[in-house]
XYZ file of C-alpha atoms in Angstrom:
745
model
C 166.961 76.263 100.990
C 165.858 73.083 101.715
C 162.547 71.603 101.098
C 161.245 71.665 104.762
C 162.102 75.482 104.697
C 160.533 75.800 101.265
C 157.395 74.305 102.593
C 157.302 76.256 106.047
C 157.584 79.570 103.922
C 154.808 78.472 101.636
C 152.406 77.934 104.747
C 153.465 81.484 106.114
C 152.520 82.885 102.779
C 149.258 81.327 102.666
C 148.986 82.951 106.279
C 149.943 86.261 105.420
C 147.807 86.137 102.405
C 144.810 85.804 104.550
C 145.606 88.568 106.875
C 146.109 90.895 104.229
C 142.597 89.758 102.497
C 141.346 90.209 105.866
C 143.048 93.887 106.216
C 141.781 94.392 102.736
C 138.070 93.904 103.531
C 138.533 95.881 106.716
C 139.766 98.841 104.699
C 136.996 98.236 101.914
C 134.416 98.387 104.928
C 136.307 101.237 106.412
C 136.104 103.147 102.942
C 132.368 102.094 102.356
C 131.442 103.838 105.896
C 133.832 106.700 105.171
C 132.111 107.027 101.641
C 128.365 107.007 103.435
C 129.759 109.593 105.876
C 130.999 111.754 103.450
C 127.633 111.497 101.658
C 125.581 112.138 104.114
C 128.146 115.216 105.424
C 127.635 116.753 101.895
C 123.772 116.519 101.872
C 123.623 118.120 105.311
C 125.959 121.091 104.110
C 123.563 121.330 101.256
C 120.404 121.556 103.198
C 121.656 124.257 105.423
C 122.004 126.303 102.288
C 118.390 126.856 102.361
C 118.619 128.656 105.401
C 118.853 132.148 104.426
C 121.217 133.745 107.041
C 123.648 130.432 106.614
C 127.523 131.408 106.096
C 129.961 129.441 104.412
C 132.710 129.734 107.002
C 130.492 128.682 110.012
C 129.481 125.639 107.953
C 133.053 124.789 106.863
C 134.208 124.970 110.619
C 131.166 122.754 111.461
C 131.540 120.249 109.245
C 135.744 120.062 109.106
C 135.967 121.228 105.412
C 137.638 124.551 103.646
C 135.070 127.391 102.908
C 136.103 125.965 99.069
C 135.055 122.750 99.484
C 131.547 123.903 101.333
C 130.966 126.272 98.328
C 131.288 123.635 95.835
C 128.827 121.600 97.266
C 126.296 124.459 97.874
C 127.045 127.210 95.558
C 124.336 129.483 97.113
C 126.896 129.897 100.208
C 129.471 131.433 98.476
C 130.598 134.381 99.957
C 132.264 136.171 97.094
C 130.645 139.714 96.462
C 128.405 139.539 93.235
C 130.104 142.200 91.913
C 133.266 140.275 92.010
C 132.010 137.404 90.607
C 130.098 139.410 87.991
C 133.640 140.537 87.074
C 135.301 137.100 86.905
C 132.463 135.850 84.737
C 132.986 138.364 82.435
C 136.822 137.878 82.317
C 136.264 134.071 81.650
C 133.530 134.582 79.081
C 135.546 137.013 76.852
C 137.181 134.507 74.191
C 140.471 134.478 72.610
C 140.936 134.948 68.847
C 138.471 132.243 67.482
C 140.003 129.293 65.808
C 138.479 128.298 62.398
C 135.839 126.077 62.616
C 134.708 123.511 59.865
C 131.238 123.356 59.683
C 130.125 119.991 60.462
C 127.821 118.222 57.651
C 124.092 118.438 58.256
C 122.831 115.632 60.314
C 120.097 113.374 58.381
C 116.428 114.009 59.705
C 116.415 110.733 61.625
C 119.758 111.289 63.729
C 119.344 110.357 67.461
C 119.590 113.667 69.778
C 122.754 113.723 71.783
C 122.654 111.521 74.522
C 124.619 108.929 76.052
C 123.143 105.663 74.523
C 123.363 102.256 76.795
C 123.343 98.804 74.957
C 120.100 96.847 74.720
C 119.328 94.657 77.835
C 118.205 91.906 75.439
C 121.916 91.434 74.353
C 122.532 91.566 70.389
C 119.960 93.383 68.159
C 116.551 91.838 67.789
C 114.930 91.618 64.471
C 111.049 91.629 64.477
C 108.524 91.689 61.846
C 106.055 94.326 61.245
C 102.515 93.762 61.718
C 100.156 92.602 58.656
C 99.235 96.087 57.811
C 102.998 97.058 57.436
C 104.013 94.289 55.441
C 105.448 96.361 52.498
C 107.982 97.871 55.127
C 111.192 96.339 55.726
C 111.880 94.750 58.899
C 112.886 96.817 61.954
C 116.185 96.219 63.930
C 115.842 97.755 67.308
C 119.311 98.508 69.129
C 120.276 100.081 72.114
C 116.838 100.825 72.954
C 118.132 102.784 76.507
C 118.969 106.568 76.341
C 120.377 108.968 78.862
C 118.652 112.472 78.113
C 121.413 115.017 77.559
C 119.774 117.255 80.185
C 117.378 116.333 83.477
C 114.316 118.657 82.188
C 111.354 116.285 81.937
C 109.520 118.142 79.265
C 108.836 115.851 76.318
C 111.057 116.494 73.014
C 110.251 115.648 69.522
C 110.730 111.778 68.540
C 112.998 111.141 65.900
C 113.182 107.708 64.027
C 115.739 105.227 64.963
C 118.453 105.529 62.191
C 118.486 102.013 61.171
C 114.768 102.250 59.842
C 114.031 103.007 56.227
C 112.805 105.992 54.919
C 109.571 104.191 53.975
C 108.879 103.074 57.638
C 109.291 106.175 58.881
C 107.019 107.977 56.653
C 104.471 104.997 57.276
C 104.708 105.121 61.040
C 104.597 108.752 62.079
C 106.152 109.602 65.561
C 104.356 112.526 67.009
C 105.776 113.878 70.430
C 102.813 113.951 72.486
C 102.179 113.802 76.262
C 99.402 111.081 77.055
C 97.728 113.619 79.038
C 97.681 117.031 80.680
C 98.565 115.848 83.969
C 102.320 116.684 84.743
C 103.839 114.770 87.211
C 106.836 115.984 89.711
C 110.412 115.644 89.202
C 113.317 115.527 91.458
C 114.698 119.164 92.341
C 118.322 120.549 92.008
C 120.123 122.123 94.803
C 119.507 122.020 98.414
C 115.433 121.130 97.572
C 116.512 118.084 96.116
C 118.822 116.984 99.631
C 115.040 116.678 101.076
C 114.468 113.633 98.492
C 117.519 112.050 99.865
C 116.801 112.016 103.315
C 114.624 110.247 106.235
C 112.086 112.071 108.663
C 113.617 112.673 111.950
C 112.738 110.284 114.984
C 110.511 108.361 112.908
C 111.163 104.700 112.695
C 109.049 101.528 112.125
C 109.811 99.835 115.144
C 108.856 96.327 116.769
C 105.969 96.940 119.113
C 106.553 96.361 122.509
C 102.977 95.343 123.780
C 100.565 92.967 122.801
C 97.435 93.779 121.042
C 93.955 93.369 123.050
C 91.479 91.082 121.329
C 87.913 92.754 120.920
C 84.452 91.374 121.805
C 83.133 90.890 118.233
C 79.491 89.497 117.308
C 78.078 88.898 113.667
C 74.863 90.303 112.568
C 72.908 89.590 109.762
C 71.062 92.847 109.222
C 68.651 91.375 106.896
C 67.160 88.465 109.013
C 68.129 89.985 112.675
C 70.456 86.631 113.332
C 73.399 87.568 115.553
C 76.194 85.118 116.092
C 77.516 85.576 119.792
C 80.027 83.216 120.984
C 78.433 79.496 120.365
C 74.863 80.859 119.984
C 72.854 82.495 117.542
C 69.992 84.735 118.531
C 67.421 86.298 116.511
C 66.939 90.151 117.159
C 63.902 92.761 116.322
C 66.418 95.653 115.017
C 63.444 98.164 114.499
C 64.387 100.740 111.933
C 67.865 99.660 111.526
C 69.337 102.756 112.549
C 73.056 102.588 114.448
C 71.252 103.337 117.701
C 68.481 100.726 117.435
C 71.366 98.262 116.341
C 73.668 98.761 118.871
C 70.962 99.024 121.718
C 69.807 95.512 120.554
C 72.945 94.047 120.111
C 74.417 95.028 123.781
C 71.375 94.088 125.419
C 72.049 90.677 124.040
C 75.713 90.710 124.185
C 76.863 93.283 126.839
C 80.641 94.416 126.644
C 80.496 94.083 122.655
C 83.082 96.271 121.199
C 82.712 95.235 117.402
C 79.787 94.314 115.462
C 80.318 92.547 111.966
C 77.217 93.117 109.421
C 77.465 90.103 107.227
C 74.522 90.794 105.060
C 71.759 93.322 104.597
C 73.671 96.736 104.509
C 71.354 98.680 106.787
C 73.557 101.760 105.264
C 71.791 101.557 101.824
C 68.123 102.167 103.467
C 66.829 104.907 101.986
C 69.439 105.289 99.376
C 67.045 106.591 96.842
C 66.584 109.767 98.316
C 69.941 111.150 98.128
C 71.741 112.164 95.101
C 74.987 109.482 95.589
C 75.241 106.598 97.605
C 78.167 108.300 99.560
C 75.502 110.837 100.784
C 73.055 107.957 101.911
C 75.894 106.383 103.860
C 77.122 109.569 105.588
C 73.466 110.259 106.686
C 72.887 106.958 107.894
C 75.991 106.899 110.134
C 75.168 110.253 111.471
C 71.395 109.238 112.445
C 70.678 111.293 115.493
C 70.382 109.572 118.609
C 69.495 109.927 122.358
C 71.739 107.236 123.810
C 74.858 107.301 120.974
C 77.252 109.695 119.802
C 80.313 109.907 117.407
C 83.145 108.229 119.433
C 86.081 110.811 120.124
C 88.598 108.080 120.733
C 91.061 107.538 123.607
C 93.920 105.650 124.225
C 95.897 103.157 121.904
C 94.517 102.362 118.565
C 90.997 103.904 119.629
C 90.167 105.440 116.430
C 87.641 108.526 116.311
C 85.100 109.464 114.007
C 83.178 107.725 111.213
C 84.568 106.181 108.147
C 82.392 107.202 104.952
C 82.646 104.477 102.480
C 79.822 103.593 99.766
C 79.627 99.677 100.764
C 82.429 98.964 103.669
C 81.604 102.390 106.158
C 82.912 102.395 109.482
C 80.792 103.981 112.324
C 82.346 104.287 115.891
C 79.965 105.194 118.693
C 80.127 105.838 122.609
C 77.435 106.353 124.902
C 75.775 109.948 124.622
C 75.936 110.227 128.618
C 79.903 108.961 128.415
C 81.610 110.050 125.176
C 85.067 109.767 126.337
C 84.283 105.864 127.430
C 84.996 102.652 125.382
C 83.423 103.127 121.916
C 81.592 100.170 119.696
C 82.527 99.860 115.988
C 80.096 98.804 113.359
C 81.651 97.312 110.140
C 81.004 95.520 107.152
C 82.067 91.823 106.832
C 83.272 92.875 103.196
C 86.321 94.477 104.333
C 87.528 90.822 105.035
C 85.716 89.078 102.311
C 82.506 88.340 100.175
C 80.284 86.444 102.414
C 78.369 84.936 99.285
C 75.223 84.151 101.212
C 77.158 82.510 104.098
C 75.278 82.830 107.314
C 76.428 84.275 110.564
C 77.738 81.081 112.163
C 79.979 80.455 109.019
C 81.206 83.877 109.096
C 82.014 83.490 112.627
C 83.800 80.019 111.940
C 85.738 81.853 109.275
C 87.143 84.365 111.777
C 87.961 81.820 114.141
C 89.673 79.601 111.326
C 91.815 83.043 110.132
C 93.069 83.535 113.603
C 94.054 79.842 114.114
C 95.927 80.077 111.006
C 97.708 83.010 112.026
C 98.577 81.809 115.377
C 100.463 78.970 114.163
C 102.714 81.709 112.627
C 102.273 84.821 115.360
C 102.362 83.929 118.648
C 100.737 86.928 119.617
C 98.392 87.444 116.657
C 95.104 89.430 116.933
C 92.455 90.055 114.446
C 92.035 94.166 114.739
C 89.113 95.943 113.011
C 90.363 95.549 109.425
C 92.684 93.623 107.247
C 94.864 96.735 107.045
C 95.437 97.092 110.922
C 95.845 93.624 111.003
C 98.599 93.042 108.427
C 100.779 96.206 109.626
C 100.515 94.811 113.122
C 101.437 91.418 112.040
C 104.264 92.968 109.985
C 105.557 95.120 112.719
C 106.099 91.838 114.771
C 108.578 90.745 111.894
C 110.714 93.552 112.204
C 114.244 92.009 112.957
C 115.760 92.032 116.199
C 119.180 91.586 115.024
C 121.157 92.919 112.018
C 121.424 96.099 110.402
C 117.665 96.906 110.531
C 117.259 95.380 114.127
C 116.565 99.266 115.314
C 113.530 99.629 112.749
C 113.221 101.159 109.596
C 113.502 104.765 108.899
C 110.585 106.646 107.386
C 111.342 108.657 104.032
C 111.162 112.444 104.123
C 107.375 113.948 103.702
C 108.797 115.366 100.347
C 109.922 111.823 98.940
C 106.518 110.349 100.012
C 105.078 112.673 98.588
C 106.743 112.033 95.447
C 106.087 108.263 95.197
C 102.493 108.823 96.050
C 102.158 111.162 93.071
C 103.984 108.674 90.815
C 103.828 105.178 92.029
C 100.459 104.051 90.694
C 98.623 100.646 92.147
C 97.135 98.192 89.701
C 96.655 98.266 86.191
C 92.779 98.607 85.191
C 92.314 99.014 81.328
C 89.644 98.294 79.381
C 91.222 97.760 75.356
C 88.550 98.833 72.813
C 88.281 98.246 68.893
C 89.889 98.440 66.314
C 92.851 97.086 68.713
C 90.510 94.037 69.706
C 87.617 93.050 67.315
C 83.977 94.343 67.652
C 82.905 90.652 67.753
C 84.620 88.785 70.270
C 85.171 85.166 69.594
C 85.263 84.414 73.401
C 85.810 86.066 76.620
C 88.457 84.113 78.849
C 89.396 85.515 82.312
C 92.747 84.483 83.826
C 93.297 85.741 87.699
C 96.707 85.401 89.633
C 96.320 83.420 92.711
C 97.300 85.538 95.813
C 99.218 87.713 93.251
C 100.917 90.539 95.610
C 102.334 87.622 97.874
C 104.784 86.503 94.793
C 106.469 90.293 94.933
C 107.343 90.291 98.397
C 110.849 88.840 98.707
C 112.676 92.117 97.685
C 111.765 95.399 98.514
C 113.835 99.133 98.998
C 114.920 100.096 102.211
C 117.171 102.906 103.620
C 117.615 106.373 102.153
C 117.878 106.418 98.110
C 120.432 107.467 95.950
C 119.605 110.102 93.673
C 120.820 109.231 89.991
C 120.574 111.956 87.696
C 121.025 111.671 83.744
C 124.712 112.561 83.659
C 125.037 109.970 86.821
C 123.437 107.333 84.748
C 125.411 107.753 81.616
C 128.410 107.973 83.393
C 127.820 104.054 84.562
C 129.282 101.142 82.868
C 126.886 98.993 80.998
C 127.130 96.512 83.927
C 126.268 98.967 86.506
C 123.533 100.521 84.399
C 121.750 96.930 84.123
C 122.221 96.191 87.799
C 120.557 99.613 88.729
C 117.406 98.926 86.604
C 117.409 95.515 88.203
C 117.612 96.791 91.512
C 115.017 98.336 93.875
C 114.625 101.600 91.848
C 112.090 104.341 90.717
C 112.427 106.133 87.314
C 111.893 109.215 85.860
C 111.786 108.434 81.700
C 111.031 109.563 78.673
C 109.568 106.619 76.839
C 108.829 106.014 72.742
C 106.760 103.116 71.632
C 109.098 101.549 68.699
C 107.571 101.221 65.323
C 106.295 98.148 64.347
C 104.903 97.591 67.977
C 101.563 95.736 67.514
C 100.919 94.722 71.117
C 99.687 96.331 74.462
C 101.263 99.271 76.479
C 104.180 98.586 78.688
C 104.473 101.442 80.709
C 101.922 103.808 82.610
C 101.427 107.503 81.456
C 99.747 109.943 83.519
C 96.574 111.367 82.599
C 93.655 113.228 84.475
C 90.351 112.102 85.696
C 89.338 108.878 87.449
C 91.972 106.537 85.308
C 94.806 108.611 86.461
C 97.051 106.187 84.136
C 96.840 104.769 80.802
C 99.136 102.293 78.805
C 100.043 104.125 75.326
C 100.802 101.643 72.727
C 100.622 103.474 69.397
C 104.003 103.198 67.375
C 106.086 106.499 67.837
C 104.083 107.957 70.750
C 106.336 109.530 73.353
C 105.526 110.135 76.870
C 107.100 111.182 80.051
C 106.567 109.010 83.144
C 107.396 107.584 86.497
C 107.822 103.662 86.535
C 109.747 100.990 88.719
C 112.588 99.012 87.930
C 110.657 96.082 87.009
C 108.937 97.864 84.431
C 111.391 99.796 82.792
C 113.507 96.524 82.609
C 110.466 94.756 81.082
C 110.243 97.483 78.279
C 114.050 97.168 77.721
C 114.165 93.367 77.831
C 111.139 91.908 76.512
C 110.851 89.061 73.941
C 108.998 90.940 71.119
C 110.797 94.106 70.443
C 112.834 96.717 73.137
C 111.237 100.202 73.749
C 113.379 103.073 73.691
C 113.673 104.573 77.258
C 115.588 107.831 77.994
C 116.617 108.196 81.726
C 116.030 111.437 83.098
C 116.517 110.946 86.741
C 115.887 108.438 89.494
C 115.898 107.012 92.900
C 118.124 103.954 93.645
C 117.788 102.206 97.008
C 119.285 99.374 98.649
C 118.183 96.031 98.088
C 116.418 94.586 101.240
C 114.104 92.102 102.408
C 111.492 94.352 104.942
C 108.563 91.862 103.636
C 110.050 88.633 103.054
C 109.181 87.113 106.558
C 105.792 88.835 106.667
C 104.930 87.377 103.272
C 105.987 83.934 103.953
C 104.081 83.413 106.966
C 100.860 84.951 105.350
C 101.548 82.417 102.246
C 101.998 79.389 104.654
C 98.619 80.537 106.577
C 96.960 81.220 103.539
C 98.259 77.565 102.134
C 96.986 75.864 104.960
C 93.290 77.566 104.953
C 93.261 76.663 101.178
C 94.132 73.277 101.674
C 91.210 72.898 104.423
C 88.838 74.501 102.135
C 89.411 71.466 99.630
C 89.789 68.579 101.975
C 87.553 69.035 104.992
C 84.558 66.758 105.366
C 81.979 69.235 106.506
C 80.656 71.588 104.205
C 80.295 74.315 106.414
C 83.939 74.295 107.519
C 85.087 74.101 103.823
C 83.148 77.319 103.235
C 84.472 79.299 106.280
C 87.952 77.799 105.551
C 87.780 79.297 101.731
C 86.513 82.417 103.510
C 89.161 82.505 105.801
C 91.685 82.064 102.996
C 90.389 84.958 101.316
C 90.883 87.035 104.530
C 94.276 86.388 104.419
C 94.695 87.769 101.091
C 92.765 90.818 102.175
C 95.317 91.204 105.087
C 97.909 91.110 102.646
C 96.665 93.500 100.119
C 95.412 96.095 102.487
C 98.345 95.590 104.624
C 100.256 96.614 101.732
C 98.060 99.211 100.819
C 98.669 100.446 104.177
C 102.116 101.419 103.740
C 101.588 103.519 100.741
C 100.020 105.990 103.699
C 98.352 108.290 101.496
C 97.538 112.027 102.700
C 94.743 111.345 105.223
C 91.140 112.348 104.720
C 89.511 113.428 107.840
C 85.683 113.523 107.982
C 83.305 115.183 110.640
C 79.885 116.926 111.116
C 78.752 120.162 111.633
C 75.547 121.837 112.898
C 73.668 123.130 110.218
C 74.039 126.973 110.236
C 77.541 127.092 112.187
C 80.429 127.727 110.006
C 82.340 124.820 108.456
C 86.137 124.201 108.783
C 88.350 125.689 105.936
C 89.291 123.466 103.079
C 86.506 120.940 103.396
C 84.540 118.892 100.869
C 80.854 118.354 101.811
C 79.421 115.022 101.423
C 75.843 115.663 102.460
C 73.723 117.088 104.966
C 70.332 116.533 106.646
C 68.016 118.525 108.684
C 70.352 118.932 111.518
C 74.266 118.607 110.466
C 76.648 118.813 107.532
C 79.026 115.842 106.685
C 82.197 116.799 105.494
C 85.558 115.561 104.622
C 89.102 117.379 104.462
C 92.954 116.206 103.275
C 94.738 116.513 106.327
C 98.308 115.692 104.676
C 100.638 112.977 105.716
C 100.560 111.761 109.307
C 103.828 111.130 111.453
C 102.872 107.547 110.868
C 106.143 105.255 111.968
C 104.769 102.616 109.425
C 104.339 104.542 106.542
C 106.824 103.094 103.590
C 105.001 104.089 100.415
C 108.465 103.106 98.716
C 107.385 99.200 99.400
C 103.975 99.337 98.266
C 105.200 101.121 94.985
C 107.537 98.407 94.108
C 105.580 95.307 94.919
C 102.922 97.220 92.619
C 105.348 97.764 90.002
C 106.367 94.202 90.169
C 102.895 93.056 89.845
C 102.162 95.118 86.894
C 105.005 93.789 85.011
C 103.816 90.333 85.915
C 100.757 90.952 84.108
C 102.744 91.039 81.091
C 105.282 88.789 81.444
C 105.513 86.317 84.277
C 107.923 83.445 84.772
C 107.600 79.987 85.961
C 110.335 78.512 87.668
C 111.535 75.139 88.706
C 114.194 76.195 91.634
C 116.280 78.786 89.474
C 115.338 77.218 86.198
C 112.792 79.119 83.974
C 110.656 76.494 82.833
C 107.478 78.664 81.179
C 106.105 81.981 80.895
C 102.683 83.537 81.258
C 101.212 86.907 80.953
C 99.776 89.273 77.991
C 102.717 89.482 76.038
C 102.680 85.661 75.690
C 99.262 85.969 74.002
C 98.681 86.870 70.303
C 98.422 90.277 69.501
C 94.802 91.763 69.653
C 93.451 89.065 71.972
C 93.897 90.795 75.048
C 90.595 92.883 76.131
C 90.853 93.814 80.052
C 93.712 94.360 82.680
C 91.973 94.143 86.112
C 94.694 94.569 88.922
C 95.815 90.875 88.782
C 93.597 89.530 86.430
C 93.348 89.579 82.207
C 90.449 88.865 80.056
C 91.332 87.825 76.317
C 89.587 86.562 73.679
C 91.340 82.814 73.903
C 92.492 80.133 76.065
C 95.994 80.296 77.033
C 98.528 77.109 77.863
C 99.283 78.577 81.147
C 99.869 75.703 83.847
C 98.260 76.579 86.979
C 100.186 74.911 90.314
C 98.075 76.381 92.764
C 100.961 78.706 93.733
C 101.050 82.621 94.620
C 101.076 84.523 91.242
C 99.976 81.394 89.018
C 97.049 82.334 86.401
C 93.705 80.593 87.403
C 91.193 80.031 84.597
C 88.238 81.850 86.362
C 85.836 82.408 83.436
C 84.818 81.708 80.213
C 82.202 82.965 78.015
C 81.321 81.362 74.883
C 81.141 83.954 72.098
C 80.620 85.443 69.885
C 80.421 88.399 72.472
C 79.851 91.960 71.779
C 82.595 93.960 73.015
C 81.996 95.498 76.132
C 82.143 99.388 75.984
C 82.787 100.371 79.271
C 84.149 98.670 82.795
C 80.517 98.239 83.926
C 79.574 96.272 80.925
C 82.926 94.089 81.069
C 82.010 92.983 84.753
C 78.644 91.895 83.722
C 80.211 90.011 80.961
C 82.755 88.590 83.653
C 80.141 87.406 85.962
C 78.306 85.504 82.963
C 82.026 83.963 82.053
C 82.352 83.057 85.759
C 78.813 81.305 85.854
C 79.559 79.382 82.541
C 82.563 77.837 83.567
C 81.488 76.829 86.868
C 78.066 75.241 84.908
C 80.264 73.476 82.421
C 83.760 72.958 83.831
C 87.195 73.995 83.141
C 87.237 71.218 80.048
C 84.450 72.869 77.937
């Protein structure tokens, strides 16, 4: 072989290598698709077992499987007579002569329970110092904090000490097995019922709309002064007794065709509130004030909502002419849905809406401001659904069972007042930090598609790399958690309790509880820089990583940045204030738009004439001399935009960032902020996207979404607040002091 032939053969070999690589990719893609279809077939076969008259042979013929394969997937379809199965089981149970067994040595009292233990996410074992109160105890070495439960039971088990701890430290730090409260969270069922938790709702998909929203004729009314901003003029009105009917009569006489009235100040729905036992009763009574000319709207056409929405401070009244109840309706709404007007007049509020529309219009050609930030946010998102790629046909809506699970187990923002002795009775100061446009930072990745159920056994069978990747992916985990001995900081994971709070954050060393948490929080519990917690995986849901909210978030962040800059640089004071209010409205669009994806079970309200029978299952909100106002839960609607998996994932990431947030420059981490980076005993309060502490922190503020902004500083000594109401009063004083003295005080 000469050199020329050799060179030619090498070139041919390279071409063959490329062809083989392409063929391997094709085979891998085909195998992936085959695995997907096979798993889908298995789920459908398991689902058919829920039908009482299902037969294995019919299912086998339809699925292309053998009867044996069908029975292995769905044991309930086993056609073997019960007596034969029982006899076979007895034969298998009859043991041969038992072999001699050597009695095992007694296990030490602090041995770990039988479980597959994965390595710590922090790498090598981490040595942490005991708090000052336990100085006599030896340092604690935490290793391999993540465990897999031996069964899928979610009942709490007795907690045991880590084997590396000394007897002294175990005695000094009791570790009781307690639940955080009597509220028990649902778990993933097994068998055919479990298949519904790996499924979507048939025929329900989030699709890009093929129509353009119609703008509504809108005016802005100060109900205290009677000032009405309509188009480019302001008119002073006499609103009479400020009932809904009188407001509508007066407004429509001045601005015919008005479809939406925003109340910027005055809150007429609170008139006479002292006559009612609750504020909600007063609002319901005002919304239903009898009128000869107006009645409650019954709704018609696209986006024509019916009935009133009873809320203590931001109610919505929907009215139609009594002579034509099916005709176009007019809404009375609160400006507070969008932003706190904070004394701004009706002209400034109207200008804020104009600036908001202009800012959104730069990023959406068809942007329209709808009645609420939630409706607007969802509509704008729907116009970012991709037209090409995997999700061009829209995003499927999860099964009702899975949505119910996420609703029950995916809490929202963290609200917690930390009481003495964990913090001082006398606070040296009260310093408030607020995360700027917080949720916008957590939209770059979200779960998509049908989740894969991960059992405890399946998690145990994963490699270390696979376990780490699963926890860092879009996921939702059912876990048993133990606070480590020596822990002296705030709680990391939510635990369920009854009552208004719904969730608490245990932090007592040795406390054990069962909960659900997002991958971001579980990963933080295992990988925080102070001390890894012990987490046992009972089960979970692993989604595909996607970007369904990324484009929506980028556009809203750009609109927010434009308005924020305008609020600082514009030469006119009114325009600066309007731009600031508009930037707050963008925040509301994102915040409430995201909450709209959660799609809680619907609350339907209505009225019934006094003396008539009430509908079944209603809660009475109030009554007057003519009608009873009520509400009831109506379950989940067939909402094509219901995606609680997105809301739960973003909320989980935001809760984790309250504890540990990274400052990045490109891909490089250049700093940290959050409660875990403050001294133990200095954190006083968590409030959704803010923290209050007893001292200032060296956290830089760059004005970017997620950054911690110094919002208030109340000089001490300050008596520790005993309730959220007391804290909010102190927070107001702290904001006023900071505004007066400046950030450099």
